[in-house]
Amino acid sequence: MHLLQTSRLTKSVRGREIVSGINMQVKTGEIYGILGPNGAGKTTLMRMFTTLVKPTSGEIEIFGQNLASAPYDILKRMSSIIEFPVFYDKLTAIDNLELHCEYMGFYNKKAIHESLELVQLADVDTKPVREFSLGMKQRLGIARAITTRPELLILDEPINGLDPVGIREMRNLFYRLSKEYGMTLIISSHILGEMEQIADTICVVDKGKQIREVAMDEIRGMDTEYIEIQTSDRLKAVFVLEHHLKLPNFKLYGESMIRIYDLEIPQSELSRQLIMHDVPIESINRKKQSLEEYFMQLIGGSGLHA
Amino acid sequence: MLNLIRLEFRKYRLARMLVRSLIVTLVLTALFAFFYFDHFLFENGIEGDGTTLFNTYTEAFSIIGTLVNIAYIVLGATLISRLIISEFRNKTIYLMFTYPVSRRKIIAAKLIIVAAWIFIGSMVSGGLIGGLMLISEMYVKVIPEPLSAAIIIRGFSMLIAGSVCSAGIGMIPLYFGMRKHSATATILSAVIVACLLNQNTHGFSLNQFIVIPLLTAIAGIIVVIITIRNINTVDIN
């Protein structure tokens, strides 16, 4: 059962498609990351999930209901921060959260203090939000979003403007919200490193198009470690690999590069065999393909991005 | 709807509007007193140039109406700019429109506050100034016309008609303000509309024909209808 699902979701503005044909499937309880460079359409996607922007075509289904036909039932059960958290900044943090609860139709006064504590903003009683630092506003925004105990939390670039310590705190918080409170989180970011650490599923978007939706377990489990050989006689090397070493799992790169993905054979044995068969070796290295490389490949491979 | 109005009051601490209304009323009273006593002061050789601004109660009431209408249409625009335009400018509308509440109801609640404030404010301020004038008439007779119950009733109904029209006219700035979400445009358009309608040249004001303010008020209502109709489909970017 998917908590949020889109089918052929498209938004065009003045004839130009800024989001085109997105099919996303967010599972209940997971942290779902939307990854893409600036201007990829991440924010527009999230605005569509929160009814701020109406899709040109396609459907959004949340909690099994169509967003266009039952918006208020759905909005009651979710919270969001789009772009950056906004407040009535002459009011105090508590006032802002109380107003939020009133509009959401949520009446549990204790929840406000609990969520302020959760983001470590418990002692901000009398200060108007105007006087808060950016980091404090980010945390207050999250406190507000989680006060009503939403089932779905939509966060657009939530770590923007945070220092490294703040980023780590946020990451831990998101993890807790997902695992302890059972919330489903949709987070967007253009920073791969962040997504990699926190998301269960990543949807890569670029220029409004969905490049790939991939479960992190899947790519973490992929054979991304390999031995790279550089040789001037590639044919001979391939022959040795196939016939003498029985290693079929390799790929050729460029004129002289071979990547071997079978790592059962020790590197020393490999080089010994190659030298024994007179294969000239310029270099031999054990390497690891990073996720970053993988995603760059995805985005690069789409032909949309340099 | 009442709950939404209550929340707006909380959000913007609108109870403070009362203080503003009080200041406005005081200023208007002083201004009217200046016109009112002008002739009186001249006759007693203190000040002034001897030209009376009004000889009849109808004229006096119409001046009160003009002052009150201009003041509250402009003040209504400042309220529109605070309650609606600023939500768009400060992007708090992102928040408002992700609540499980209809956009139309949210905007309608805000406009009800504005219209009610213009109407009630004009009534109270106008009634107060008119009342003070009548009391003063008992001691210093400035207006030569003899006072009768019919005159008071007429003055009072002028005040009601003027306040109702002002509440409608006060919605016109919404149109100019929403175009670029500009507070300046909101307030400036209110000043222009209010002054055009109430310009008083040789005792001839556009307001004297009730038709023109009435039509303007209807234009204001059309602005409200269009705004509320469109708000549901517009993208908030």
Coordinates of C-alpha atoms in Angstrom, one line a residue:
Chain A
M1 CA 0.0 0.0 0.0
H2 CA 1.5 3.3 -1.0
L3 CA 1.0 6.4 1.1
L4 CA 1.6 8.8 -1.7
Q5 CA 1.3 8.0 -5.3
T6 CA 1.4 10.2 -8.4
S7 CA 0.6 9.2 -11.9
R8 CA 1.8 11.1 -15.0
L9 CA 1.9 14.2 -12.8
T10 CA 2.6 17.2 -15.0
K11 CA 2.6 21.0 -14.5
S12 CA 3.2 23.4 -17.3
V13 CA 3.4 27.1 -16.9
R14 CA 2.9 29.2 -20.0
G15 CA 3.3 26.2 -22.3
R16 CA 6.5 25.1 -20.7
E17 CA 6.5 21.9 -18.7
I18 CA 8.3 22.3 -15.4
V19 CA 7.2 19.0 -14.1
S20 CA 6.5 16.3 -16.6
G21 CA 5.0 12.9 -16.2
I22 CA 6.2 12.0 -12.8
N23 CA 5.2 8.6 -11.4
M24 CA 6.2 8.4 -7.7
Q25 CA 5.4 5.8 -5.1
V26 CA 6.1 6.6 -1.5
K27 CA 5.7 3.7 0.9
T28 CA 4.2 4.2 4.3
G29 CA 6.8 4.9 7.0
E30 CA 9.8 5.5 4.7
I31 CA 11.9 8.5 4.2
Y32 CA 11.6 9.4 0.6
G33 CA 14.1 11.7 -1.0
I34 CA 13.6 13.8 -4.0
L35 CA 17.0 14.6 -5.5
G36 CA 17.8 16.9 -8.3
P37 CA 19.8 20.0 -9.2
N38 CA 18.4 23.5 -8.7
G39 CA 15.4 24.2 -11.0
A40 CA 14.7 20.5 -11.5
G41 CA 11.1 21.0 -10.3
K42 CA 11.4 19.7 -6.8
T43 CA 9.6 22.6 -5.1
T44 CA 6.9 22.6 -7.7
L45 CA 6.3 18.9 -7.0
M46 CA 6.0 19.6 -3.3
R47 CA 3.7 22.5 -3.9
M48 CA 1.5 20.2 -5.8
F49 CA 1.4 17.8 -2.9
T50 CA 0.3 20.5 -0.6
T51 CA -2.4 21.9 -3.0
L52 CA -0.6 25.3 -3.4
V53 CA -0.1 24.5 -7.1
K54 CA -2.7 22.7 -9.2
P55 CA -1.4 20.0 -11.6
T56 CA -2.0 20.6 -15.3
S57 CA -2.6 16.9 -15.7
G58 CA -2.1 13.7 -13.8
E59 CA -3.2 12.6 -10.4
I60 CA -1.9 12.7 -6.9
E61 CA -3.2 10.2 -4.4
I62 CA -2.4 10.5 -0.7
F63 CA -3.7 8.1 2.0
G64 CA -5.5 6.4 -0.8
Q65 CA -7.6 9.4 -1.6
N66 CA -7.4 11.7 -4.6
L67 CA -5.9 15.0 -3.5
A68 CA -8.0 17.1 -5.9
S69 CA -11.3 15.7 -4.7
A70 CA -10.7 15.4 -1.0
P71 CA -8.1 18.0 -0.2
Y72 CA -9.2 18.8 3.4
D73 CA -9.3 15.3 4.6
I74 CA -5.8 14.8 3.4
L75 CA -4.3 18.1 4.5
K76 CA -5.6 17.4 8.0
R77 CA -3.2 14.4 8.2
M78 CA -0.1 16.0 6.8
S79 CA 2.3 18.9 7.4
S80 CA 4.8 20.7 5.3
I81 CA 7.5 23.2 5.0
I82 CA 7.7 24.6 1.5
E83 CA 10.9 26.5 0.6
F84 CA 11.5 28.0 4.0
P85 CA 9.5 28.2 7.1
V86 CA 7.3 31.3 7.4
F87 CA 5.9 32.6 10.6
Y88 CA 3.8 35.5 11.9
D89 CA 7.0 37.0 13.1
K90 CA 5.7 39.5 15.5
L91 CA 4.2 36.7 17.5
T92 CA 6.1 34.3 19.8
A93 CA 7.0 30.7 19.0
I94 CA 4.2 29.4 21.2
D95 CA 1.6 31.8 19.6
N96 CA 2.6 30.6 16.2
L97 CA 2.3 27.0 17.1
E98 CA -1.1 27.5 18.8
L99 CA -2.4 29.3 15.8
H100 CA -1.2 26.4 13.6
C101 CA -3.0 23.9 15.8
E102 CA -6.2 25.9 15.7
Y103 CA -6.2 26.1 11.9
M104 CA -5.4 22.4 11.7
G105 CA -8.2 21.6 14.1
F106 CA -5.8 19.9 16.6
Y107 CA -6.4 20.5 20.2
N108 CA -3.7 19.1 22.5
K109 CA -1.8 21.9 24.3
K110 CA 0.8 19.5 25.6
A111 CA 1.9 18.6 22.1
I112 CA 3.3 22.1 21.5
H113 CA 5.8 21.8 24.3
E114 CA 6.7 18.3 23.4
S115 CA 7.6 19.2 19.9
L116 CA 9.5 22.3 21.0
E117 CA 11.5 20.1 23.2
L118 CA 12.1 17.6 20.4
V119 CA 13.8 20.3 18.4
Q120 CA 15.5 21.8 21.4
L121 CA 13.7 25.1 21.4
A122 CA 12.0 24.7 24.8
D123 CA 13.1 28.0 26.3
V124 CA 11.9 30.6 23.7
D125 CA 8.8 31.7 25.5
T126 CA 8.6 35.5 25.2
K127 CA 10.8 36.3 22.2
P128 CA 9.0 37.2 18.9
V129 CA 10.0 34.9 16.1
R130 CA 11.4 37.9 14.2
E131 CA 14.4 37.8 16.5
F132 CA 15.2 34.2 15.8
S133 CA 18.2 33.1 13.9
L134 CA 17.8 31.2 10.6
G135 CA 18.7 27.9 12.3
M136 CA 16.2 28.5 15.1
K137 CA 13.5 29.3 12.5
Q138 CA 14.2 26.0 10.7
R139 CA 13.9 24.1 13.9
L140 CA 10.8 26.0 14.9
G141 CA 9.3 25.2 11.5
I142 CA 9.9 21.6 12.0
A143 CA 8.5 21.8 15.5
R144 CA 5.3 23.4 14.1
A145 CA 5.1 20.8 11.4
I146 CA 5.2 17.9 13.8
T147 CA 3.0 19.3 16.6
T148 CA -0.1 17.9 15.1
R149 CA 1.5 14.5 14.7
P150 CA 1.0 14.3 11.0
E151 CA 1.2 11.0 9.2
L152 CA 3.0 12.6 6.3
L153 CA 5.6 15.3 6.6
I154 CA 6.8 17.2 3.5
L155 CA 10.0 19.1 3.8
D156 CA 11.4 21.1 1.0
E157 CA 15.2 21.6 1.4
P158 CA 15.0 21.3 5.2
I159 CA 18.7 21.5 5.9
N160 CA 19.3 24.7 3.9
G161 CA 20.9 27.3 6.0
L162 CA 21.9 25.0 8.8
D163 CA 25.4 24.5 10.2
P164 CA 27.0 21.1 10.2
V165 CA 26.0 20.5 13.8
G166 CA 22.4 21.5 13.0
I167 CA 22.4 19.3 9.9
R168 CA 23.4 16.3 12.0
E169 CA 20.7 17.1 14.6
M170 CA 18.1 17.4 11.9
R171 CA 19.2 14.1 10.4
N172 CA 18.8 12.4 13.7
L173 CA 15.4 14.0 14.2
F174 CA 14.2 12.9 10.8
Y175 CA 15.3 9.4 11.6
R176 CA 13.5 9.4 14.9
L177 CA 10.3 10.8 13.4
S178 CA 10.3 8.0 10.9
K179 CA 11.3 5.2 13.2
E180 CA 9.8 6.2 16.5
Y181 CA 6.8 8.2 15.5
G182 CA 6.1 6.2 12.3
M183 CA 5.8 9.3 10.1
T184 CA 6.4 9.2 6.4
L185 CA 8.8 11.9 5.3
I186 CA 9.3 13.3 1.8
I187 CA 12.4 15.4 1.7
S188 CA 13.9 17.2 -1.2
S189 CA 17.5 18.2 -1.6
H190 CA 20.1 19.0 -4.1
I191 CA 22.8 17.6 -1.9
L192 CA 23.4 14.0 -2.6
G193 CA 25.4 13.3 0.5
E194 CA 22.4 14.2 2.6
M195 CA 20.0 12.1 0.7
E196 CA 22.4 9.2 0.8
Q197 CA 22.6 9.2 4.5
I198 CA 18.9 9.5 5.3
A199 CA 16.6 8.4 2.5
D200 CA 15.2 4.9 2.1
T201 CA 14.1 5.6 -1.5
I202 CA 15.5 8.3 -3.8
C203 CA 13.7 9.8 -6.7
V204 CA 16.1 11.5 -9.1
V205 CA 14.6 14.4 -11.0
D206 CA 16.1 16.7 -13.6
K207 CA 14.6 19.3 -15.8
G208 CA 11.1 18.3 -14.5
K209 CA 11.6 14.7 -15.6
Q210 CA 11.9 11.6 -13.4
I211 CA 15.2 10.0 -14.1
R212 CA 14.9 7.1 -11.7
E213 CA 13.2 6.0 -8.5
V214 CA 15.5 3.7 -6.6
A215 CA 15.5 2.0 -3.2
M216 CA 18.7 2.8 -1.4
D217 CA 19.1 -0.8 -0.2
E218 CA 19.2 -1.8 -3.8
I219 CA 22.1 0.4 -4.7
R220 CA 23.9 -0.1 -1.5
G221 CA 23.8 -3.8 -2.3
M222 CA 25.0 -3.3 -5.8
D223 CA 28.5 -4.5 -6.7
T224 CA 30.1 -1.2 -6.7
E225 CA 33.5 -2.3 -5.8
Y226 CA 35.8 -3.3 -8.6
I227 CA 39.4 -3.7 -9.8
E228 CA 40.5 -1.4 -12.5
I229 CA 43.3 -2.5 -14.9
Q230 CA 45.0 -0.2 -17.3
T231 CA 46.7 -2.0 -20.2
S232 CA 48.0 -1.3 -23.6
D233 CA 46.9 -4.8 -24.9
R234 CA 43.3 -5.0 -24.1
L235 CA 42.4 -8.0 -26.3
K236 CA 45.0 -10.1 -24.7
A237 CA 43.9 -9.1 -21.2
V238 CA 40.3 -9.9 -22.0
F239 CA 41.3 -13.3 -23.3
V240 CA 43.1 -14.1 -20.1
L241 CA 40.3 -13.0 -18.0
E242 CA 37.8 -15.1 -19.8
H243 CA 39.7 -18.2 -20.5
H244 CA 42.3 -18.6 -17.8
L245 CA 40.7 -16.8 -14.9
K246 CA 37.0 -17.5 -15.8
L247 CA 35.9 -14.0 -14.8
P248 CA 33.0 -13.0 -17.1
N249 CA 31.9 -10.0 -15.0
F250 CA 33.9 -7.1 -16.4
K251 CA 33.4 -4.0 -18.4
L252 CA 35.6 -2.2 -20.9
Y253 CA 36.1 1.5 -20.5
G254 CA 37.8 3.6 -23.2
E255 CA 40.8 2.4 -25.0
S256 CA 42.7 0.7 -22.3
M257 CA 40.6 0.4 -19.2
I258 CA 39.0 -2.8 -17.8
R259 CA 36.9 -2.9 -14.7
I260 CA 36.5 -6.3 -13.1
Y261 CA 33.5 -6.7 -10.8
D262 CA 34.3 -10.2 -9.6
L263 CA 36.2 -9.7 -6.4
E264 CA 36.6 -13.3 -5.4
I265 CA 40.0 -13.5 -6.9
P266 CA 42.8 -11.7 -4.9
Q267 CA 44.4 -8.8 -6.6
S268 CA 47.8 -10.4 -6.4
E269 CA 46.7 -13.5 -8.1
L270 CA 45.1 -11.5 -10.8
S271 CA 48.2 -9.5 -11.6
R272 CA 50.4 -12.6 -11.4
Q273 CA 48.2 -14.4 -14.0
L274 CA 48.2 -11.4 -16.3
I275 CA 51.9 -11.0 -16.2
M276 CA 52.4 -14.7 -16.7
H277 CA 50.4 -14.4 -19.9
D278 CA 52.5 -11.4 -21.1
V279 CA 49.8 -8.8 -20.7
P280 CA 51.4 -5.4 -20.3
I281 CA 50.0 -3.8 -17.2
E282 CA 50.3 -0.1 -16.7
S283 CA 48.3 0.0 -13.4
I284 CA 46.0 -2.2 -11.4
N285 CA 43.8 -0.7 -8.6
R286 CA 41.0 -1.7 -6.4
K287 CA 38.3 1.0 -6.5
K288 CA 34.9 1.8 -5.2
Q289 CA 32.2 3.5 -7.2
S290 CA 30.6 6.1 -5.0
L291 CA 26.9 6.8 -5.0
E292 CA 27.7 10.2 -6.2
E293 CA 29.3 8.7 -9.3
Y294 CA 26.2 6.5 -9.7
F295 CA 23.9 9.5 -9.6
M296 CA 26.0 11.6 -11.8
Q297 CA 25.8 8.7 -14.3
L298 CA 22.1 8.7 -14.0
I299 CA 21.7 12.4 -14.5
G300 CA 24.4 12.5 -17.2
G301 CA 23.0 9.4 -18.8
S302 CA 19.7 11.0 -19.2
G303 CA 21.2 13.3 -21.8
L304 CA 19.6 16.2 -20.1
H305 CA 22.4 17.4 -18.0
A306 CA 26.1 18.1 -18.8
Chain B
M1 CA -16.4 31.3 9.8
L2 CA -16.6 33.0 13.2
N3 CA -13.7 30.9 14.3
L4 CA -11.7 32.0 11.3
I5 CA -12.5 35.6 12.2
R6 CA -11.5 35.0 15.8
L7 CA -8.2 33.6 14.7
E8 CA -7.5 36.6 12.4
F9 CA -8.0 38.8 15.5
R10 CA -5.5 36.7 17.4
K11 CA -3.0 36.6 14.6
Y12 CA -2.9 40.3 14.0
R13 CA -3.9 41.5 17.5
L14 CA -6.7 43.3 15.9
A15 CA -8.0 44.5 19.2
R16 CA -5.5 47.3 18.7
M17 CA -7.7 48.6 15.9
L18 CA -9.9 50.1 18.5
V19 CA -7.1 52.4 19.5
R20 CA -6.6 53.4 15.9
S21 CA -10.3 54.1 15.5
L22 CA -10.3 56.2 18.6
I23 CA -7.4 58.4 17.3
V24 CA -9.1 58.7 13.9
T25 CA -12.3 59.8 15.5
L26 CA -10.5 62.4 17.6
V27 CA -8.7 63.8 14.6
L28 CA -11.9 64.0 12.6
T29 CA -13.7 65.7 15.4
A30 CA -11.0 68.3 15.6
L31 CA -11.1 68.8 11.8
F32 CA -14.8 69.2 11.8
A33 CA -14.7 71.5 14.7
F34 CA -12.4 73.7 12.8
F35 CA -14.9 74.0 9.9
Y36 CA -17.8 74.3 12.2
F37 CA -16.5 77.1 14.4
D38 CA -14.8 78.9 11.6
H39 CA -17.8 81.3 11.0
F40 CA -18.5 81.6 14.6
L41 CA -14.9 82.7 15.3
F42 CA -15.0 85.3 12.5
E43 CA -18.2 86.8 13.8
N44 CA -16.6 87.3 17.1
G45 CA -13.6 88.9 15.5
I46 CA -11.1 86.2 16.4
E47 CA -10.2 84.5 13.2
G48 CA -11.4 83.2 9.8
D49 CA -12.6 84.9 6.6
G50 CA -16.3 84.9 7.1
T51 CA -17.3 82.4 4.4
T52 CA -19.5 79.7 6.0
L53 CA -19.0 76.2 4.9
F54 CA -22.5 75.3 5.7
N55 CA -25.8 77.0 6.3
T56 CA -28.0 73.9 6.7
Y57 CA -27.8 70.7 8.7
T58 CA -27.8 68.7 5.5
E59 CA -24.6 70.4 4.5
A60 CA -23.1 69.8 8.0
F61 CA -24.0 66.2 7.9
S62 CA -22.6 65.8 4.4
I63 CA -19.3 67.2 5.5
I64 CA -19.2 64.8 8.5
G65 CA -20.0 62.0 6.1
T66 CA -17.2 63.1 3.7
L67 CA -14.6 63.2 6.4
V68 CA -15.6 59.9 7.9
N69 CA -15.9 58.1 4.5
I70 CA -12.5 59.2 3.3
A71 CA -10.9 58.3 6.6
Y72 CA -12.4 54.8 6.9
I73 CA -11.9 53.9 3.2
V74 CA -8.2 54.6 3.6
L75 CA -8.0 52.9 6.9
G76 CA -9.8 49.9 5.4
A77 CA -7.1 49.8 2.8
T78 CA -4.4 49.6 5.4
L79 CA -6.3 46.7 7.0
I80 CA -6.6 45.0 3.6
S81 CA -2.8 45.4 3.2
R82 CA -2.2 44.0 6.6
L83 CA -4.6 41.1 6.5
I84 CA -4.3 40.0 2.9
I85 CA -1.5 41.6 0.9
S86 CA 1.1 41.1 3.6
E87 CA 0.2 37.4 3.8
F88 CA 1.1 37.1 0.2
R89 CA 4.2 39.3 0.5
N90 CA 5.5 37.5 3.6
K91 CA 4.6 34.2 2.1
T92 CA 2.6 33.2 5.2
I93 CA -0.1 32.4 2.7
Y94 CA 1.9 29.2 1.9
L95 CA 1.0 28.2 5.4
M96 CA -2.6 29.4 5.4
F97 CA -3.4 27.6 2.1
T98 CA -2.0 24.3 3.3
Y99 CA -4.5 24.1 6.1
P100 CA -7.6 22.0 5.8
V101 CA -9.7 25.1 5.4
S102 CA -11.1 26.4 2.2
R103 CA -9.1 29.3 0.7
R104 CA -12.3 31.1 0.0
K105 CA -13.4 31.0 3.6
I106 CA -10.0 32.3 4.7
I107 CA -10.2 35.3 2.4
A108 CA -13.9 35.9 3.1
A109 CA -13.2 36.0 6.8
K110 CA -10.6 38.7 6.3
L111 CA -12.8 40.7 4.0
I112 CA -15.7 40.5 6.5
I113 CA -13.4 42.0 9.1
V114 CA -12.4 44.9 6.8
A115 CA -16.0 45.6 5.7
A116 CA -17.3 45.4 9.2
W117 CA -14.6 47.7 10.5
I118 CA -15.3 50.3 7.8
F119 CA -19.1 50.2 8.4
I120 CA -19.1 50.1 12.2
G121 CA -16.2 52.6 12.4
S122 CA -18.0 55.1 10.1
M123 CA -21.2 54.7 12.0
V124 CA -19.7 55.3 15.4
S125 CA -17.3 58.1 14.4
G126 CA -20.0 59.8 12.3
G127 CA -22.6 59.4 15.0
L128 CA -20.3 60.7 17.6
I129 CA -19.3 63.8 15.6
G130 CA -22.9 64.5 14.6
G131 CA -24.0 64.1 18.2
L132 CA -21.3 66.5 19.5
M133 CA -22.4 69.0 16.8
L134 CA -26.0 68.8 17.9
I135 CA -25.1 69.2 21.5
S136 CA -23.0 72.2 20.6
E137 CA -25.9 73.7 18.7
M138 CA -27.8 73.9 21.9
Y139 CA -25.3 76.3 23.3
V140 CA -23.8 78.2 20.3
K141 CA -26.1 78.5 17.4
V142 CA -23.8 78.2 14.4
I143 CA -26.3 76.8 11.8
P144 CA -29.1 79.2 11.1
E145 CA -31.6 76.5 10.2
P146 CA -34.0 75.5 13.0
L147 CA -33.5 72.0 14.2
S148 CA -36.2 69.4 13.9
A149 CA -36.6 65.7 14.5
A150 CA -36.9 65.2 10.8
I151 CA -33.5 66.7 10.2
I152 CA -31.9 64.4 12.7
I153 CA -33.5 61.3 11.2
R154 CA -32.4 62.5 7.7
G155 CA -28.8 63.0 9.0
F156 CA -28.8 59.6 10.5
S157 CA -30.1 57.9 7.4
M158 CA -27.4 59.7 5.4
L159 CA -24.9 58.3 7.7
I160 CA -26.1 54.8 7.4
A161 CA -26.3 55.0 3.6
G162 CA -22.7 56.5 3.5
S163 CA -21.3 53.8 5.8
V164 CA -22.8 51.0 3.7
C165 CA -21.4 52.5 0.5
S166 CA -18.0 53.0 2.2
A167 CA -17.9 49.3 3.2
G168 CA -18.3 48.4 -0.5
I169 CA -16.1 51.1 -1.9
G170 CA -13.4 50.0 0.6
M171 CA -13.1 46.7 -1.3
I172 CA -11.9 48.3 -4.5
P173 CA -8.2 48.7 -3.2
L174 CA -8.2 44.9 -3.0
Y175 CA -8.2 44.7 -6.7
F176 CA -5.2 47.0 -7.1
G177 CA -3.4 45.5 -4.2
M178 CA -3.7 41.9 -5.3
R179 CA -2.3 42.5 -8.8
K180 CA 1.3 42.8 -7.6
H181 CA 0.8 42.2 -3.9
S182 CA 1.7 45.7 -3.3
A183 CA 0.8 47.5 -0.1
T184 CA 1.5 50.9 -1.6
A185 CA -0.9 50.2 -4.5
T186 CA -3.6 49.2 -2.0
I187 CA -3.4 52.3 0.0
L188 CA -2.8 54.7 -2.8
S189 CA -5.8 53.4 -4.8
A190 CA -7.9 53.9 -1.7
V191 CA -6.8 57.5 -1.3
I192 CA -7.6 58.2 -5.0
V193 CA -11.0 56.5 -4.9
A194 CA -12.0 58.2 -1.7
C195 CA -10.9 61.6 -2.8
L196 CA -12.5 61.3 -6.3
L197 CA -15.8 60.4 -4.8
N198 CA -15.7 63.0 -2.1
Q199 CA -14.1 66.0 -3.7
N200 CA -16.1 69.0 -2.7
T201 CA -16.0 71.8 -5.2
H202 CA -18.4 74.6 -4.6
G203 CA -20.6 72.4 -2.5
F204 CA -20.8 69.9 -5.3
S205 CA -19.7 66.5 -4.4
L206 CA -20.0 63.4 -6.5
N207 CA -21.4 61.8 -3.3
Q208 CA -24.5 64.0 -3.4
F209 CA -25.9 61.8 -6.1
I210 CA -26.3 58.6 -4.1
V211 CA -26.2 56.7 -7.4
I212 CA -22.5 57.2 -7.9
P213 CA -21.3 55.9 -4.6
L214 CA -23.8 53.1 -4.9
L215 CA -22.4 52.1 -8.2
T216 CA -18.8 52.3 -6.9
A217 CA -19.8 50.2 -3.9
I218 CA -21.2 47.6 -6.3
A219 CA -17.9 47.7 -8.2
G220 CA -16.3 46.9 -4.8
I221 CA -18.6 44.0 -4.3
I222 CA -17.7 42.7 -7.8
V223 CA -14.0 42.9 -6.9
V224 CA -14.7 40.7 -3.8
I225 CA -16.7 38.2 -5.9
I226 CA -13.9 37.9 -8.5
T227 CA -11.2 37.7 -5.9
I228 CA -12.9 35.0 -4.0
R229 CA -13.9 33.1 -7.1
N230 CA -10.3 33.1 -8.5
I231 CA -8.5 32.3 -5.3
N232 CA -9.3 28.6 -5.4
T233 CA -7.7 28.0 -8.7
V234 CA -4.7 30.3 -8.6
D235 CA -1.2 28.8 -8.1
I236 CA 0.7 30.1 -5.1
N237 CA 4.3 30.6 -6.2

